[in-house]
CSV table of C-alpha atoms in Angstrom, one decimal:
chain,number,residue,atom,x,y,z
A,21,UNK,CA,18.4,5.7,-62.8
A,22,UNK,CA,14.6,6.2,-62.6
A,23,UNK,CA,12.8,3.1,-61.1
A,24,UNK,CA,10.3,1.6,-63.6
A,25,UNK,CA,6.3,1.8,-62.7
A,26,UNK,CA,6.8,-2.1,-62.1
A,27,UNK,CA,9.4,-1.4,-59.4
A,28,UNK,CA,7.3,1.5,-58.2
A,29,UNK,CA,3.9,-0.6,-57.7
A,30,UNK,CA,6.1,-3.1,-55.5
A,31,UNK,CA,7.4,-0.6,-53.4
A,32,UNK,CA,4.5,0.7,-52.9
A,33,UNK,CA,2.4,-2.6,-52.1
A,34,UNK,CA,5.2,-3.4,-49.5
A,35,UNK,CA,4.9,0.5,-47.6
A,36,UNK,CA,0.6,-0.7,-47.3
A,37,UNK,CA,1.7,-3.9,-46.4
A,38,UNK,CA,4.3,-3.0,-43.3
A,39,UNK,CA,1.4,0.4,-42.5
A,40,UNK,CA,-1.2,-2.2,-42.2
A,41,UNK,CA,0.6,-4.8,-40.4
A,42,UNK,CA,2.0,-2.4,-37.8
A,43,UNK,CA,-1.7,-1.3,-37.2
A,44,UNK,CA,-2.8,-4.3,-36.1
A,45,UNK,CA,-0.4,-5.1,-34.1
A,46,UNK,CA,-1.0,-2.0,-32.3
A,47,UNK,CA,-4.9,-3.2,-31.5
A,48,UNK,CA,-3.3,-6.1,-30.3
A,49,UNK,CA,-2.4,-5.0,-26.4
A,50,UNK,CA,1.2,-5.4,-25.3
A,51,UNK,CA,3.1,-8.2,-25.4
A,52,UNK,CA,2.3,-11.2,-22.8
A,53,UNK,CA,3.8,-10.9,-20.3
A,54,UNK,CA,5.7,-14.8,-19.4
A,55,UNK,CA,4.4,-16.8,-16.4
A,56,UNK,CA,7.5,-15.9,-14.3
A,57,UNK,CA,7.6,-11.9,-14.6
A,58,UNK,CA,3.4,-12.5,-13.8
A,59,UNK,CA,4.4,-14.7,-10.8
A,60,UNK,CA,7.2,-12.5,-9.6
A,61,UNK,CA,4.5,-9.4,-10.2
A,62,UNK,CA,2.2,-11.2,-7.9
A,63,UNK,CA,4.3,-11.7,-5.3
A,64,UNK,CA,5.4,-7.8,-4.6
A,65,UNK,CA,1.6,-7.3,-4.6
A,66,UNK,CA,0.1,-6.6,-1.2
A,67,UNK,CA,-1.4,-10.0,0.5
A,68,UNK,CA,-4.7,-8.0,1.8
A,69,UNK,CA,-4.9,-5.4,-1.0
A,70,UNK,CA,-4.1,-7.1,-3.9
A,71,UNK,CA,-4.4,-4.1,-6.3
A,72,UNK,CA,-1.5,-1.9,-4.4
A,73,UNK,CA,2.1,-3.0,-4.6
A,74,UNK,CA,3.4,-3.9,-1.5
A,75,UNK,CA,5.5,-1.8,0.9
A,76,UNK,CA,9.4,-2.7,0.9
A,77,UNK,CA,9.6,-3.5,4.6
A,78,UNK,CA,6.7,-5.6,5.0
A,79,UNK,CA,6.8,-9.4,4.5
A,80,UNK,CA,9.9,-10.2,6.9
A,81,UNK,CA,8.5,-11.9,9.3
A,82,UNK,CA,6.5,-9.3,11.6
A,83,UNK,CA,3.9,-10.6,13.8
A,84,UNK,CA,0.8,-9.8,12.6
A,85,UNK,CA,2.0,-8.5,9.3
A,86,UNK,CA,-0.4,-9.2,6.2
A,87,UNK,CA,0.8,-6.8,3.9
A,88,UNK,CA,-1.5,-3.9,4.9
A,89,UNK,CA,0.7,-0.1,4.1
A,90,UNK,CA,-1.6,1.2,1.5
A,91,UNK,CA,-0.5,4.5,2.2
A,92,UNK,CA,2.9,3.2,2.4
A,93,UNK,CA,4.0,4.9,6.1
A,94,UNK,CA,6.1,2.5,6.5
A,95,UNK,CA,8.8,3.5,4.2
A,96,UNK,CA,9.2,6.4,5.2
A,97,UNK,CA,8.7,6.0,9.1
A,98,UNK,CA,10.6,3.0,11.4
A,99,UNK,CA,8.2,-0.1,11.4
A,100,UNK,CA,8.6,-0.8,15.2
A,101,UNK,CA,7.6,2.8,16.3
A,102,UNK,CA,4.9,2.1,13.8
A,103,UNK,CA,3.7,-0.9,15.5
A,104,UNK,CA,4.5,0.5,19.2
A,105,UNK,CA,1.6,3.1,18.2
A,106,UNK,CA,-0.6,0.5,16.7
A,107,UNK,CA,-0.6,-1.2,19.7
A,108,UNK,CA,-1.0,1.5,21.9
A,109,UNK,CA,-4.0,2.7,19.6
A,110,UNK,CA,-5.7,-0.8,20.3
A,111,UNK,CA,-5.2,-1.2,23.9
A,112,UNK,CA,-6.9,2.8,24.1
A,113,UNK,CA,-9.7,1.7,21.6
A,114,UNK,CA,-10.5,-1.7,23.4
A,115,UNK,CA,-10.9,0.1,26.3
A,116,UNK,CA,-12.9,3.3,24.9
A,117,UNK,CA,-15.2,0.8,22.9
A,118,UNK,CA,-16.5,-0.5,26.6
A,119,UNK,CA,-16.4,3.3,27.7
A,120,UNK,CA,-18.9,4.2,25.1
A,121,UNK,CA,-21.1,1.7,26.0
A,122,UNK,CA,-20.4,1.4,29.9
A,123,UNK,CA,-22.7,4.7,30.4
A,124,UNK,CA,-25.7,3.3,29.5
A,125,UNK,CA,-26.0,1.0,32.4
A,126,UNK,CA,-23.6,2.6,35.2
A,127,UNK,CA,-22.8,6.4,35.3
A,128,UNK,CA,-21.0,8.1,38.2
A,129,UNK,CA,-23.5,10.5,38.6
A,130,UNK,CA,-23.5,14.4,39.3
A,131,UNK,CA,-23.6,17.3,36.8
A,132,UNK,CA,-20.6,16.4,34.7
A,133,UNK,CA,-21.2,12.5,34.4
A,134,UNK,CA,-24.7,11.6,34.3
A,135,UNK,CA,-24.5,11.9,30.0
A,136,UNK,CA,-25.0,8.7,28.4
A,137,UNK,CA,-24.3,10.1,25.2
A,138,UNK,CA,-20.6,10.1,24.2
A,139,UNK,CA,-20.4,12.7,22.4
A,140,UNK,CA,-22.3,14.8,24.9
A,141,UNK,CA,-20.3,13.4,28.0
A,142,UNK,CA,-17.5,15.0,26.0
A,143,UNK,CA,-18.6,18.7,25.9
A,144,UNK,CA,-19.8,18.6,29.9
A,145,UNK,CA,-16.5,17.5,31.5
A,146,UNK,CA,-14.6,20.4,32.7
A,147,UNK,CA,-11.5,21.8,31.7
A,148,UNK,CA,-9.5,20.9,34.8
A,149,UNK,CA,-11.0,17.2,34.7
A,150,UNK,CA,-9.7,17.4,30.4
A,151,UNK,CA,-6.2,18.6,32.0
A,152,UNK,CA,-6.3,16.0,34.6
A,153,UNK,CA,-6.9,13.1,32.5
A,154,UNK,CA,-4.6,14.7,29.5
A,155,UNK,CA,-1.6,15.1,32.0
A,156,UNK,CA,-2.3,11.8,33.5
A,157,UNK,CA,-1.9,10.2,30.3
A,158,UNK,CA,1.5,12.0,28.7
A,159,UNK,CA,3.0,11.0,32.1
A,160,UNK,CA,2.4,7.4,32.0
A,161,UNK,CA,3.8,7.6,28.5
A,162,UNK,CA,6.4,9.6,28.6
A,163,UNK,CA,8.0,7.7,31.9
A,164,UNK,CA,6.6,4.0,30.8
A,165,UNK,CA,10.0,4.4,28.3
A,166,UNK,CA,12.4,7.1,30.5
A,167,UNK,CA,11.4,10.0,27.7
A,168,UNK,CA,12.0,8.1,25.0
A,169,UNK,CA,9.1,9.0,22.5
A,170,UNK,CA,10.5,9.7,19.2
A,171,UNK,CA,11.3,7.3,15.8
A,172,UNK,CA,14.7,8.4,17.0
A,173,UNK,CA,15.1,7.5,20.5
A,174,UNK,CA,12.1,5.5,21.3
A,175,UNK,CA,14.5,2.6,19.8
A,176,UNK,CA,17.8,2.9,20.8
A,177,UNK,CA,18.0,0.4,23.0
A,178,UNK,CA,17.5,-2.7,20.1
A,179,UNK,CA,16.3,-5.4,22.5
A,180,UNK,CA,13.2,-3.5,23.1
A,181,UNK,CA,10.0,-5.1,21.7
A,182,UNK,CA,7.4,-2.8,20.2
A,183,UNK,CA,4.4,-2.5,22.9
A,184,UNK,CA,6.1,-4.1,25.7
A,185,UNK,CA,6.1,-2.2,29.4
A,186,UNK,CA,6.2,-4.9,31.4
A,187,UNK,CA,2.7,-4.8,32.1
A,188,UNK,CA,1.7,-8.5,32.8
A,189,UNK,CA,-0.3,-8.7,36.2
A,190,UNK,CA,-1.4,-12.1,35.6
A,191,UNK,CA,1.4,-13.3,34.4
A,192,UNK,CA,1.1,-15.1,31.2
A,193,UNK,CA,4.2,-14.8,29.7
A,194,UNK,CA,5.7,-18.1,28.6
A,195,UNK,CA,4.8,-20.8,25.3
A,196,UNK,CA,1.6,-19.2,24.4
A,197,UNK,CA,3.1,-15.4,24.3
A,198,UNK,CA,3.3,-15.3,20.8
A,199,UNK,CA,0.0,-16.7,20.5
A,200,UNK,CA,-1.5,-13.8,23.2
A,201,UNK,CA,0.4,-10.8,21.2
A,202,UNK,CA,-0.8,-11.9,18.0
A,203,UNK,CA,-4.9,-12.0,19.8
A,204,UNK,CA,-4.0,-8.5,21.4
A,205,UNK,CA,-3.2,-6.8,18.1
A,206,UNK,CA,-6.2,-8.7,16.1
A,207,UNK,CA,-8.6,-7.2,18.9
A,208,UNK,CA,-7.1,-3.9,19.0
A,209,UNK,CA,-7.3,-3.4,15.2
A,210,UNK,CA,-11.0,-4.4,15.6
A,211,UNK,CA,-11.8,-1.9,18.1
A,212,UNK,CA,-10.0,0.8,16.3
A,213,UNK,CA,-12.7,0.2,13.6
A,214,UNK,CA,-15.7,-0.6,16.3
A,215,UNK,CA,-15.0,2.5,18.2
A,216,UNK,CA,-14.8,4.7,14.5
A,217,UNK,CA,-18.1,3.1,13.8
A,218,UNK,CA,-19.5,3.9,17.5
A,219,UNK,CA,-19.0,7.3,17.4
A,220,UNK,CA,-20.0,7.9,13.8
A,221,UNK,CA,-23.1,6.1,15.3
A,222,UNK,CA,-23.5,8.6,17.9
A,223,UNK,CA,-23.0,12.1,15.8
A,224,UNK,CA,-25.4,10.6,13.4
A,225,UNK,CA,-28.2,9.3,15.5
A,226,UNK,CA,-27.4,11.8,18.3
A,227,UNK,CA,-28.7,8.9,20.6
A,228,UNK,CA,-25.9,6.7,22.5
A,229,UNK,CA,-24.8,3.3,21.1
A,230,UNK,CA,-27.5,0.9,22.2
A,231,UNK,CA,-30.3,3.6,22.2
A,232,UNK,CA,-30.0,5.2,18.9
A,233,UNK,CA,-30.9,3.9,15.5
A,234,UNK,CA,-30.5,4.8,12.1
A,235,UNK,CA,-34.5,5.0,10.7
């Protein structure tokens, strides 16, 4: 039959209630979170950027890895070509870092190499010098690995470490090789940084390295 006005005013009072109850639960944020899922959270979080999740393939045990992939190349490229280039980028930049600066007290001399500015030097060397020195270097890397220069062959041979040609004049090799790899690729990723900030230096001052200054 038809509910009384008694029965009415209680249903009623208990639809407000359960409205007003579900609103303020809603102000209240989601629920927390226990300390495990947090801890487990945290640890999938990048070691050096602690904001970005951290790539799948890092944390196993590479030399030198902290946890840096913000843009997450490694999942989608093979980690040791990865490393191959980011040593060969640091042996380059450790050496151009001393090449931007080298001019200011010793130049060669003659029309195409008396620039102490690096970014002028650039623009007077010749195109036969540029093909010279471009040739030179695609031959020392294509035959310091028989041709193999792809993610797909550079690695076929799995006993291969990442950066290594066998290029150890003074022969130090042995306990402390570990030790010696881990210093070459710190000081390679800080010249990789040092000689961006050089050159910005020079296109902004348009002065050389020493010389130039900001104000």
């Amino acid at each position: 039959g038809t509910p009384s006005p008694r029965r009415a005013r209680l249903d009623f009072s208990h639809a407000m209630l359960a409205v007003i109850f579900a609103s303020a639960t809603a102000f209240n944020g989601p629920a927390r979170v226990p300390a495990a899922a947090r801890s487990a959270v945290r640890m999938d979080m990048s070691a050096s950027v602690p904001f970005v999740e951290k790539a799948s393939k890092l944390g196993k045990g590479m030399l030198g890895d902290v946890g840096f992939d913000p843009l997450y190349l490694s999942d989608s490229m093979d980690l040791k070509w990865l490393r191959e280039a980011e040593l060969k980028h640091g042996r380059v930049c450790m050496l151009a870092v001393v090449g931007l600066i080298a001019p200011e007290f010793f130049r060669l001399g003659g029309p195409y190499y008396d620039a102490i500015n690096p970014v002028e030097a650039v623009s007077k060397v010749p195109a036969v010098a540029w093909a010279q020195i471009l040739g030179t270097i695609g031959g020392i890397e294509y035959f310091s690995n028989s041709g193999k220069m792809t993610m797909a062959d550079m690695f076929t041979d799995s006993a291969r470490v990442p950066g290594n040609t066998g290029f150890d004049p003074l022969k130090m090799k042995g306990a402390a090789s570990a030790d010696l790899q881990l210093k070459e690729l710190k000081n390679g990723r800080l010249a990789m940084l040092a000689f961006g900030g050089m050159l910005t230096h020079c296109f902004l001052t348009g002065q050389p390295v020493l010389q130039g200054g900001l104000w």
